[in-house]
CSV table of C-alpha atoms and ligand atoms in Angstrom, one decimal:
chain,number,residue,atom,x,y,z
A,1,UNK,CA,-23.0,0.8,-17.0
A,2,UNK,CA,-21.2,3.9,-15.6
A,3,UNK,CA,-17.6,3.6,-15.9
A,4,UNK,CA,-14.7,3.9,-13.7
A,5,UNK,CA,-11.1,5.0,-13.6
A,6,UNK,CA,-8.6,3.2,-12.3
A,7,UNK,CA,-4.6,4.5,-12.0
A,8,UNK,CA,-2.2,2.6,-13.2
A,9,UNK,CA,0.9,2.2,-11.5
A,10,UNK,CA,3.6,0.7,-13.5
A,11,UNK,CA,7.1,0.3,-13.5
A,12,UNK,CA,8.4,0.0,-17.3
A,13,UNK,CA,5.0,-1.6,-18.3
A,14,UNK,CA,5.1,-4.4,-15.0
A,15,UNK,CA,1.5,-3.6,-13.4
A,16,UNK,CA,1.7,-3.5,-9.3
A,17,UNK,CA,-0.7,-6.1,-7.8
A,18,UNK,CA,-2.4,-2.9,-6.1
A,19,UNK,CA,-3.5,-2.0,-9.5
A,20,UNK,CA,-5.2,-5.1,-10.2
A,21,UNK,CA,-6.8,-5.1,-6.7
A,22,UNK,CA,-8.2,-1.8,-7.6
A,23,UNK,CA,-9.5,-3.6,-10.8
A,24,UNK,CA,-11.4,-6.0,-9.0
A,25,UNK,CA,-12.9,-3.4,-6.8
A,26,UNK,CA,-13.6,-0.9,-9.9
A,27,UNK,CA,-15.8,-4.3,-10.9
A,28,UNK,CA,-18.0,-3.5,-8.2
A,29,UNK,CA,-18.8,-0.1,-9.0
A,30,UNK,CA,-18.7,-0.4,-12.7
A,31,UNK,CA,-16.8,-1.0,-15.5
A,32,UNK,CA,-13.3,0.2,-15.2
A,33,UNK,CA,-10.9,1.8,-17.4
A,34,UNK,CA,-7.9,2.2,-16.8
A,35,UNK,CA,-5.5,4.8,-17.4
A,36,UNK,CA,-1.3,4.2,-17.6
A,37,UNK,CA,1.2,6.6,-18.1
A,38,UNK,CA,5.0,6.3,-19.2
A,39,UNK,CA,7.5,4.6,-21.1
A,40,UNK,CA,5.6,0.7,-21.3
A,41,UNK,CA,2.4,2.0,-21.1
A,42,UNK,CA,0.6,0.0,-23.5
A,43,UNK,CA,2.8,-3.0,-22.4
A,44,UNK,CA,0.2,-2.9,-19.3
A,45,UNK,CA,-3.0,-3.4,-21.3
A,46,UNK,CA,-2.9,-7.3,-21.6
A,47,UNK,CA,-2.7,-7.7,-17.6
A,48,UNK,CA,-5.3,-5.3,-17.3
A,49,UNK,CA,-7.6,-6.4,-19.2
A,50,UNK,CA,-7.3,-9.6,-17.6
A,51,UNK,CA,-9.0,-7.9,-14.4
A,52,UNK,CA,-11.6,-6.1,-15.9
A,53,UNK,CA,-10.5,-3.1,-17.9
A,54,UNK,CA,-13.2,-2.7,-20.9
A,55,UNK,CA,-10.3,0.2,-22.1
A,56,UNK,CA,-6.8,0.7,-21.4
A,57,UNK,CA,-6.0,5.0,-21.9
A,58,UNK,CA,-2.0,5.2,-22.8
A,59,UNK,CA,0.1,8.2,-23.0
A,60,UNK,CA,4.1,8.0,-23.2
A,61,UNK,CA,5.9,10.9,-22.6
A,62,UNK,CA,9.5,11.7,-21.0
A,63,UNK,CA,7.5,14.2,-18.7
A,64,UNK,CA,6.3,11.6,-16.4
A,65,UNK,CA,9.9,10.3,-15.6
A,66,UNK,CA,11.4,13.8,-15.6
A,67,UNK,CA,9.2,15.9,-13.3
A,68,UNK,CA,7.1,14.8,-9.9
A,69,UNK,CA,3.7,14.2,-9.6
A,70,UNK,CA,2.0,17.3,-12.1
A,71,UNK,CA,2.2,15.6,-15.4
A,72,UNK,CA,0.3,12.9,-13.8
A,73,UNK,CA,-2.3,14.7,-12.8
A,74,UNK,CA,-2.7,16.8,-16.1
A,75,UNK,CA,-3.1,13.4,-17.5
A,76,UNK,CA,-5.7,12.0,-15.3
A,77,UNK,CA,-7.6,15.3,-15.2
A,78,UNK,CA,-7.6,14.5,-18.9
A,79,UNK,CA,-8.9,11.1,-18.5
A,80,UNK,CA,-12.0,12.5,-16.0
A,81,UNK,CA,-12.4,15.2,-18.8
A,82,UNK,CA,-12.8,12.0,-21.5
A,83,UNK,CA,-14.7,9.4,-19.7
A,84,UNK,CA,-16.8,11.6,-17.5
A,85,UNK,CA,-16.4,8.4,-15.4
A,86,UNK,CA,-18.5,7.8,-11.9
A,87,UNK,CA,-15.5,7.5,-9.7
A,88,UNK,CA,-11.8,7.8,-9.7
A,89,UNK,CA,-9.4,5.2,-8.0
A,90,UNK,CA,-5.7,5.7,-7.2
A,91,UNK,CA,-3.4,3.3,-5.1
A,92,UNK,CA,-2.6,4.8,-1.6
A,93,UNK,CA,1.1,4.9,-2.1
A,94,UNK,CA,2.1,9.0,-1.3
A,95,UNK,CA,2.7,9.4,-4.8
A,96,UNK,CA,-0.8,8.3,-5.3
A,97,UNK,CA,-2.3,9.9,-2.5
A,98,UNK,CA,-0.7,12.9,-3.6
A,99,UNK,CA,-2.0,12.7,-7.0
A,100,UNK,CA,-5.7,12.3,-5.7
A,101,UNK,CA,-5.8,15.1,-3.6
A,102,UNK,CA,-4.4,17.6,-6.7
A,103,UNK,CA,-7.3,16.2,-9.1
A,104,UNK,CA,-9.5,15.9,-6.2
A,105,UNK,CA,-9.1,19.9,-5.7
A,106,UNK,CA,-9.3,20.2,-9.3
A,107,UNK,CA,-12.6,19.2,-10.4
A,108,UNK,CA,-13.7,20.3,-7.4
A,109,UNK,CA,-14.8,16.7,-5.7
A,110,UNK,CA,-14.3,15.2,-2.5
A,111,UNK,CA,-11.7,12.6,-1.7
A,112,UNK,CA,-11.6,9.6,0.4
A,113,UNK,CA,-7.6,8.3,1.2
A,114,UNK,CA,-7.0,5.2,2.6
A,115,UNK,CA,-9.9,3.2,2.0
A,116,UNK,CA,-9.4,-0.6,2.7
A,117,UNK,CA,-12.7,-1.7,0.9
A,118,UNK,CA,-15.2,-0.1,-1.3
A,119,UNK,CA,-19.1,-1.2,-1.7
A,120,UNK,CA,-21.6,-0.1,-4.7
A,121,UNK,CA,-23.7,2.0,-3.0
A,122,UNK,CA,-27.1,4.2,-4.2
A,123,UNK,CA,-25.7,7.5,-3.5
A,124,UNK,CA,-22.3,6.2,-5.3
A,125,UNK,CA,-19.4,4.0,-3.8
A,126,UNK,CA,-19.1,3.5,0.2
A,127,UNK,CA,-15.2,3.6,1.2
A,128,UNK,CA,-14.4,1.5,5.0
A,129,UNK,CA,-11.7,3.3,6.5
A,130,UNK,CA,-9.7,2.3,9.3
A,131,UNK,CA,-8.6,5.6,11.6
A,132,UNK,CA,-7.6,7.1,15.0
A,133,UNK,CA,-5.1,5.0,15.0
A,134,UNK,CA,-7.8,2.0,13.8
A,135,UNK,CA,-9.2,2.3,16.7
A,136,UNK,CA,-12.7,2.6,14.3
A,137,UNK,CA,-14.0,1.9,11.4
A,138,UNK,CA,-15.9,3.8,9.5
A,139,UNK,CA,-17.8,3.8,6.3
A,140,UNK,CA,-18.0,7.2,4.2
A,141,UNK,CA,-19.3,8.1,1.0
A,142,UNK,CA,-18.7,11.5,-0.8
A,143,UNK,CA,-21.1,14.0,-1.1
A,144,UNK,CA,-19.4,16.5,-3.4
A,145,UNK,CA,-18.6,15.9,-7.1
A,146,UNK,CA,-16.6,12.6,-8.6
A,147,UNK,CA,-15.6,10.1,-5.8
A,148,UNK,CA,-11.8,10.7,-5.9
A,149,UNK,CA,-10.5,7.2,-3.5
A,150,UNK,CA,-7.5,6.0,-2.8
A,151,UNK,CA,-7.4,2.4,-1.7
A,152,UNK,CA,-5.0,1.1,0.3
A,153,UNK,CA,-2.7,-2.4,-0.5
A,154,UNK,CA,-4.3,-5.6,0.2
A,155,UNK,CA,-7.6,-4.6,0.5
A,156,UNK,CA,-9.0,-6.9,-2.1
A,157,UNK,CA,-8.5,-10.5,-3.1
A,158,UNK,CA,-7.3,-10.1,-7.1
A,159,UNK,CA,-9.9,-11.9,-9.3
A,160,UNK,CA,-9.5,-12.6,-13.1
A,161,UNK,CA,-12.3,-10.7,-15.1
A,162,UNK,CA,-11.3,-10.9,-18.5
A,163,UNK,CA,-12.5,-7.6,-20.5
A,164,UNK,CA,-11.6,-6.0,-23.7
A,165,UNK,CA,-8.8,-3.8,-23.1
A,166,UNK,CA,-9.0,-2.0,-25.7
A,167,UNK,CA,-5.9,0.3,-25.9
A,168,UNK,CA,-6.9,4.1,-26.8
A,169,UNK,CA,-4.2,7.0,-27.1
A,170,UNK,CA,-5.2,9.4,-24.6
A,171,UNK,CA,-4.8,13.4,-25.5
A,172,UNK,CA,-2.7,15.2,-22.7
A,173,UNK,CA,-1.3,19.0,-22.7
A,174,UNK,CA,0.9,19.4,-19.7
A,175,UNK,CA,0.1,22.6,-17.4
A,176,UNK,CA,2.5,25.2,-17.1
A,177,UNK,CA,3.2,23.6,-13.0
A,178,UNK,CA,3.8,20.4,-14.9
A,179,UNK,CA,7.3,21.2,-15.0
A,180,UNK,CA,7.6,22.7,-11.3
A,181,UNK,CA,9.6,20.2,-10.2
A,182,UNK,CA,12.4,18.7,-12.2
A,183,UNK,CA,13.5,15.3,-11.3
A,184,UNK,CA,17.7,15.9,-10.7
A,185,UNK,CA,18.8,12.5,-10.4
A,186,UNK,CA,18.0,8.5,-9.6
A,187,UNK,CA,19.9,5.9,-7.5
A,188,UNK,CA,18.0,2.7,-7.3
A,189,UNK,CA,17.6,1.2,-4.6
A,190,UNK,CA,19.7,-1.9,-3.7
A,191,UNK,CA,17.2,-4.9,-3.8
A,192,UNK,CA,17.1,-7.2,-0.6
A,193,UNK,CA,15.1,-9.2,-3.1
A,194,UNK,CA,12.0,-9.5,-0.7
A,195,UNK,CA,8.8,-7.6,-1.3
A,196,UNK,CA,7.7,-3.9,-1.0
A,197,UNK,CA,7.0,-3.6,2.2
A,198,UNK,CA,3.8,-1.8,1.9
A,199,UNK,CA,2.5,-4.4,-0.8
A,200,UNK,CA,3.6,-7.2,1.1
A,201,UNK,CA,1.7,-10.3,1.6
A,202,UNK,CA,3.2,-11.4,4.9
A,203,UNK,CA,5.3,-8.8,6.9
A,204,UNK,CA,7.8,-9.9,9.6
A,205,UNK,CA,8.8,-6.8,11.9
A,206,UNK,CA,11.0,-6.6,14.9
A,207,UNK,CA,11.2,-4.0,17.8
A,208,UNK,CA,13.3,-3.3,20.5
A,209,UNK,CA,13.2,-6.6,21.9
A,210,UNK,CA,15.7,-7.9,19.2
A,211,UNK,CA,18.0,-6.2,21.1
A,212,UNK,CA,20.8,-5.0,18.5
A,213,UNK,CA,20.8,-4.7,14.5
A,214,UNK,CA,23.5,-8.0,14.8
A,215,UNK,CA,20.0,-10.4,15.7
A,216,UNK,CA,18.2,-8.5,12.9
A,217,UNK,CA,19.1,-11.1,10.6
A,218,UNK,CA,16.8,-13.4,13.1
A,219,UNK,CA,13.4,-12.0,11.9
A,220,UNK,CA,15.3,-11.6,8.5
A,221,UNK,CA,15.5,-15.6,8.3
A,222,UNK,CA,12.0,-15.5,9.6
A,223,UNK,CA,10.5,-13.3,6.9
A,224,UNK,CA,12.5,-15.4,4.1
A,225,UNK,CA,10.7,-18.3,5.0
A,226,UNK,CA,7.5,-17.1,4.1
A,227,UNK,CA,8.5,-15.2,1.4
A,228,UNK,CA,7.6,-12.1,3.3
A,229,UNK,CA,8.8,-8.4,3.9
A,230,UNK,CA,10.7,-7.1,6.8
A,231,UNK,CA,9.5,-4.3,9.2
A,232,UNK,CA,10.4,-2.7,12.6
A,233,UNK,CA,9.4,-0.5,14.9
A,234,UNK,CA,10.5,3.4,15.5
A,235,UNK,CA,12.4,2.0,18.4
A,236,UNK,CA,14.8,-0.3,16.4
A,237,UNK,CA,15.3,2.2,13.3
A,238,UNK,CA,16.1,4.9,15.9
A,239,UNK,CA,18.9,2.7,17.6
A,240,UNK,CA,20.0,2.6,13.8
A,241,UNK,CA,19.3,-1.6,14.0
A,242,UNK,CA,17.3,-1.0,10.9
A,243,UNK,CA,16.6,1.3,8.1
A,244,UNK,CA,14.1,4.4,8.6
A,245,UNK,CA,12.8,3.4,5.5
A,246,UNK,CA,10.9,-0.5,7.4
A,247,UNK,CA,9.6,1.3,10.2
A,248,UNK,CA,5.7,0.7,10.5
A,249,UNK,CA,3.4,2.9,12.3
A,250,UNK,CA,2.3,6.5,12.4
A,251,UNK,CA,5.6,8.2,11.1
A,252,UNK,CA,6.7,5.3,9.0
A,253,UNK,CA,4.6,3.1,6.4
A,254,UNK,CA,1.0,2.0,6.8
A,255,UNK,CA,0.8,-1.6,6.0
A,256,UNK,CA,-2.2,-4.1,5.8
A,257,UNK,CA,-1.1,-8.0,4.9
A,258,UNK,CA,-2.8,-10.7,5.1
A,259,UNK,CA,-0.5,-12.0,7.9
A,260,UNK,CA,1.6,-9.4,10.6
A,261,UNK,CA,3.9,-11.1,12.6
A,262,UNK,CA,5.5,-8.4,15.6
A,263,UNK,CA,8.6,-10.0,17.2
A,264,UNK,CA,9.6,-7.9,20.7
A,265,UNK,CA,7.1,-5.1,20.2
A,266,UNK,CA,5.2,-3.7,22.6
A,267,UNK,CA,2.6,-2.3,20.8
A,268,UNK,CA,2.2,1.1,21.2
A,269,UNK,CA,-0.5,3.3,19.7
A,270,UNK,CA,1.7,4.7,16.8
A,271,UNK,CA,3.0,1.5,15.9
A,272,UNK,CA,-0.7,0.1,15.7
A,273,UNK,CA,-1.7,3.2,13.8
A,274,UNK,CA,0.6,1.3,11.0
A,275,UNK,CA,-0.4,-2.1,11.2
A,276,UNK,CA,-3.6,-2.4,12.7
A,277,UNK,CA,-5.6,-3.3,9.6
A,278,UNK,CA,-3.3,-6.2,9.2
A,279,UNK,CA,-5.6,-9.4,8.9
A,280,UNK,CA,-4.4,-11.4,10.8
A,281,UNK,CA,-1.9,-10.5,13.5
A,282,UNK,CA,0.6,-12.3,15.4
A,283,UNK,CA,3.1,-11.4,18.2
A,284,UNK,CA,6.0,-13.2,20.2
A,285,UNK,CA,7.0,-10.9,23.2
A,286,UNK,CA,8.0,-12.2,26.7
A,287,UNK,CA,5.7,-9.8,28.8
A,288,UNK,CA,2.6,-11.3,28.6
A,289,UNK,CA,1.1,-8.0,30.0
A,290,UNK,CA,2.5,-6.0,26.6
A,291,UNK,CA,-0.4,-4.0,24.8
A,292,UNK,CA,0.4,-6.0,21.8
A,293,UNK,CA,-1.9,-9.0,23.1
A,294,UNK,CA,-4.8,-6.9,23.0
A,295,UNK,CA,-5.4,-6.7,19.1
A,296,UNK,CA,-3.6,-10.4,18.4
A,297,UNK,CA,-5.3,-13.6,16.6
A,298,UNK,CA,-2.4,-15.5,18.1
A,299,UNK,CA,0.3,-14.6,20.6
A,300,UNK,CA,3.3,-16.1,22.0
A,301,UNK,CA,4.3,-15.2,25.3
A,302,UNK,CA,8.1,-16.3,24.9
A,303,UNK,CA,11.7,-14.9,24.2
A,304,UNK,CA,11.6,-14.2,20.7
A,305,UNK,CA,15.5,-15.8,20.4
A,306,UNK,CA,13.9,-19.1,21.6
A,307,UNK,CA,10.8,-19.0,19.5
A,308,UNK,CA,11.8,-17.6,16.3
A,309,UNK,CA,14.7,-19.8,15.0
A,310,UNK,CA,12.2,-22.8,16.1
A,311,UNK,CA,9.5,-21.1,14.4
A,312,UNK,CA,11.5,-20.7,11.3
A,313,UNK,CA,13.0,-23.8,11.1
A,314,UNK,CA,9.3,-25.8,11.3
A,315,UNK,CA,8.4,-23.4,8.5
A,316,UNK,CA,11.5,-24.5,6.4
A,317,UNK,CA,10.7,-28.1,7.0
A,318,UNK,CA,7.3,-27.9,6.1
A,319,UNK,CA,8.0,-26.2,3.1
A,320,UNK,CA,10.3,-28.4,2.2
B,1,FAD,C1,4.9,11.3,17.5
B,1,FAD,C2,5.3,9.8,17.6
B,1,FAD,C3,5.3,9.0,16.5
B,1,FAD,C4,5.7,7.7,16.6
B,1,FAD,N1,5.7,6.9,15.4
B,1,FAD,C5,6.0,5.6,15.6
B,1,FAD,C6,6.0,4.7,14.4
B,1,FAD,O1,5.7,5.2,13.3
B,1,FAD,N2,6.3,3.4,14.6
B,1,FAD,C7,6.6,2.9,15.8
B,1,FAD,O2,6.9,1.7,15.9
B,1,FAD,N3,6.7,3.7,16.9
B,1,FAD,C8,6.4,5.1,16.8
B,1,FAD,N4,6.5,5.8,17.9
B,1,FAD,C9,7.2,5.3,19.1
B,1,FAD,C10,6.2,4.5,19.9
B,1,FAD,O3,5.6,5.3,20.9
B,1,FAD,C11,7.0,3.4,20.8
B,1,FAD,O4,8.0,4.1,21.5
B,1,FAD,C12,7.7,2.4,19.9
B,1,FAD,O5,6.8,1.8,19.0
B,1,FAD,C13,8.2,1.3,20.8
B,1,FAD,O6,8.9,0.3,20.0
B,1,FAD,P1,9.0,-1.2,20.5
B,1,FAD,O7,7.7,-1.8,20.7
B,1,FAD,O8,10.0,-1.9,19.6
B,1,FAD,O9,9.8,-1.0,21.9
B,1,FAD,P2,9.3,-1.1,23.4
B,1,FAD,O10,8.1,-0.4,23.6
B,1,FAD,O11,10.5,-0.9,24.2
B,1,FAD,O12,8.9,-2.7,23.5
B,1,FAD,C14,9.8,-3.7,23.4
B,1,FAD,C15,9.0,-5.0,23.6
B,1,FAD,O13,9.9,-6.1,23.4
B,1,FAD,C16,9.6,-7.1,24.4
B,1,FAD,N5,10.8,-7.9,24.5
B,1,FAD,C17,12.0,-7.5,25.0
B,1,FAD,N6,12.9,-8.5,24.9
B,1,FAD,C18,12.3,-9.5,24.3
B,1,FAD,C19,12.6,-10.9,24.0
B,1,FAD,N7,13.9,-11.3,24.1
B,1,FAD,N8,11.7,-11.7,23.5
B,1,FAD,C20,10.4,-11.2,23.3
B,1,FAD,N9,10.0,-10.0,23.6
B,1,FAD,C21,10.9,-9.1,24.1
B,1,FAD,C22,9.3,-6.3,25.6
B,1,FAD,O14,8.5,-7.1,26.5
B,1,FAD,C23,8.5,-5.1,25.0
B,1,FAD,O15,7.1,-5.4,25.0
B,1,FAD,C24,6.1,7.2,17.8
B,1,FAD,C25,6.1,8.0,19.0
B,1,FAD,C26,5.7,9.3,18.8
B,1,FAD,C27,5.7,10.1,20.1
C-alpha cells in the first residue's frame, strides 16, 4: 500500500488534534507515516501510532527551535527523499502552509492549501476546498508531481487506528537558507486557558453589536460554557474591544468548528470568508434583515444582551 506523510505538529512532544485528524485522513489514502521534528519528538510516536502511523520519522535538533520555517522543510524534503511517499500532508496553520508551498516548489509538485476533506481517488487524492469567500466548493486534484495538501482544522472526525509506530531516526543536513532566519527571542503568550482559536471545537465571536470591550466578557461567559474559544469581528478588534489576534474573516484567522456561534454580526463577506465552513452556524443579531441569516442553521433575531446571559445560564444549568 502506498504510503503517506503526515507533519507532525508538536509542542514539546504534545501532538495537536490537527495532526491526528490528518492521521485519520492519511488512512484513506494510505498508510501514513509520520514525520516529527524537535526537542520531544519521539515522545509523539505512541499517540500517533494510535491513529494510524505504521512509522514515526524523528529528528531532534536545536535548529528547529532556533531558526523559522527552513530546517523544517530540509527535514521533510528528506522524509519525501526516504519514503518516496504518494502524498504529503501538512496542517493549514501559516507555519504549515508556509512549509508546504517551500517543498511544494521544491520537488517540483503542485499544492493544494486549505483543503477541508480529502477522498482516495484513481488519479491520487481529491482535496474539497471551500473559496471565494466559500461561496463554492470545489473539488481538485493535482496533476503535477507528489500531492503536497494542507488540510485545514476540523475537517475530520479523529478515529483510533492502532498501527505500529515504529520510531526510525530520520537523516537531515540543513541547507545553507536553513539558518536565514534566526529566531531573536520568545514571550509566551498569556493563556486565557480556552482553546486555540483556529483548532477550536466551538467558537463564540462577537461584533460590533457588543457595543464596547466592557460587554466582551458577555460572549466571554458564553464561550466558557461550552468550553469554546472566543472570536470577533474586524469591527470590534478595530474599536480595540478585542485583540487583533480573535478576529475571524479574510484578514484575520480562518476557522471551521463544529459549532459557530456570531453574536451582533452582520455578516459581511470578509467575515464569512473566515467562518463559512463552520458546520453548523448560529447567530443572535436584532436586525432580522442582517446578511448573517442567510448562511445560518439557527438564528435569533433578538438583542444579544437579552439572549446571551439567558442563553448561557440554560447552558450552565444543563451542564450542571
Ligand atoms: C479588505 C477588507 C478586509 C476585511 N477583513 C475582515 C475580517 O477579516 N473580518 C471581519 O470581521 N471583517 C473584515 N472586514 C470588515 C467587514 O467588511 C465588516 O465591516 C465587518 O465584518 C463588520 O463587523 P460587524 O459585523 O461586527 O459590524 P456591523 O457590520 O456594524 O454589524 C453589527 C451587527 O450587530 C447587530 N447588532 C447591533 N446591536 C445589537 C444587539 N444589541 N443585539 C444583537 N445584534 C446587534 C446589528 O444589527 C448589525 O447586524 C474587512 C473589510 C475589508 C474592506
Amino acid at each position: 500500500m502506498a504510503e503517506v506523510l503526515v507533519y507532525v505538529d508538536h509542542v514539546d512532544g504534545a501532538v495537536r488534534k490537527p495532526t491526528l485528524e490528518l492521521l485519520t485522513l492519511a488512512c484513506r489514502l494510505g498508510e501514513p507515516v509520520a514525520v516529527a521534528l524537535g526537542a520531544g519528538a519521539e515522545s509523539t510516536a505512541s499517540v500517533l501510532a494510535e491513529h494510524g502511523a505504521t512509522r514515526v520519522l524523528t529528528h531532534e535538533a536545536s535548529e528547529y527551535a532556533d531558526y523559522l520555517v527552513v530546517p523544517k522543510v530540509d527535514a521533510l524534503q528528506a522524509a519525501y527523499q526516504a519514503v518516496s511517499p504518494a502524498a504529503v500532508l501538512i496542517p493549514s496553520s501559516a507555519e504549515g502552509k508556509e512549509i508546504a508551498a517551500r517543498l511544494a516548489l521544491r520537488i517540483t509538485s503542485g499544492i493544494l492549501t486549505d483543503a477541508v476533506d480529502l477522498e482516495a481517488g484513481d488519479e491520487g487524492p481529491v482535496a474539497t476546498q471551500s473559496v471565494f469567500a466559500a461561496s463554492f466548493t470545489t473539488k481538485s486534484r493535482i496533476a503535477k508531481g507528489t500531492p503536497v495538501i494542507t488540510v485545514k482544522p476540523n475537517s475530520a472526525a479523529v478515529e483510533a487506528a492502532p498501527a505500529a509506530g515504529a520510531v526510525e531516526a530520520l537523516t537531515v543536513s540543513f541547507s545553507e537558507q536553513a539558518s536565514g532566519t534566526k529566531v531573536t527571542g520568545r514571550t509566551p503568550r498569556e493563556s486565557t486557558g480556552r482553546p486555540e482559536l483556529t483548532e477550536a471545537a466551538i467558537v463564540v465571536s462577537g461584533g460590533r453589536g457588543v457595543n464596547g470591550a466592557e460587554n466582551f466578557p458577555l460572549i466571554e461567559a458564553l464561550a466558557d460554557s461550552l468550553g469554546a474559544a472566543v472570536g470577533a469581528s474586524r469591527a470590534a478588534v478595530d474599536a480595540g474591544w478585542y485583540p487583533h489576534t480573535n478576529q475571524v474573516g479574510q484578514t484575520g484567522k480562518s476557522v471551521s468548528p463544529q459549532l459557530y456561534i456570531a453574536n451582533g454580526i452582520s455578516g459581511a463577506i470578509q467575515h464569512r470568508a473566515g467562518m463559512q465552513t463552520s458546520k453548523t452556524i448560529v447567530a443572535v443579531n436584532k436586525d432580522p434583515e442582517a446578511p448573517i441569516f442567510d448562511l445560518v442553521d439557527y438564528g435569533v433575531v433578538g438583542d444579544l444582551f437579552d439572549v446571551v446571559p439567558q442563553l448561557t445560564e440554560e447552558i450552565n444549568t444543563r451542564r450542571g
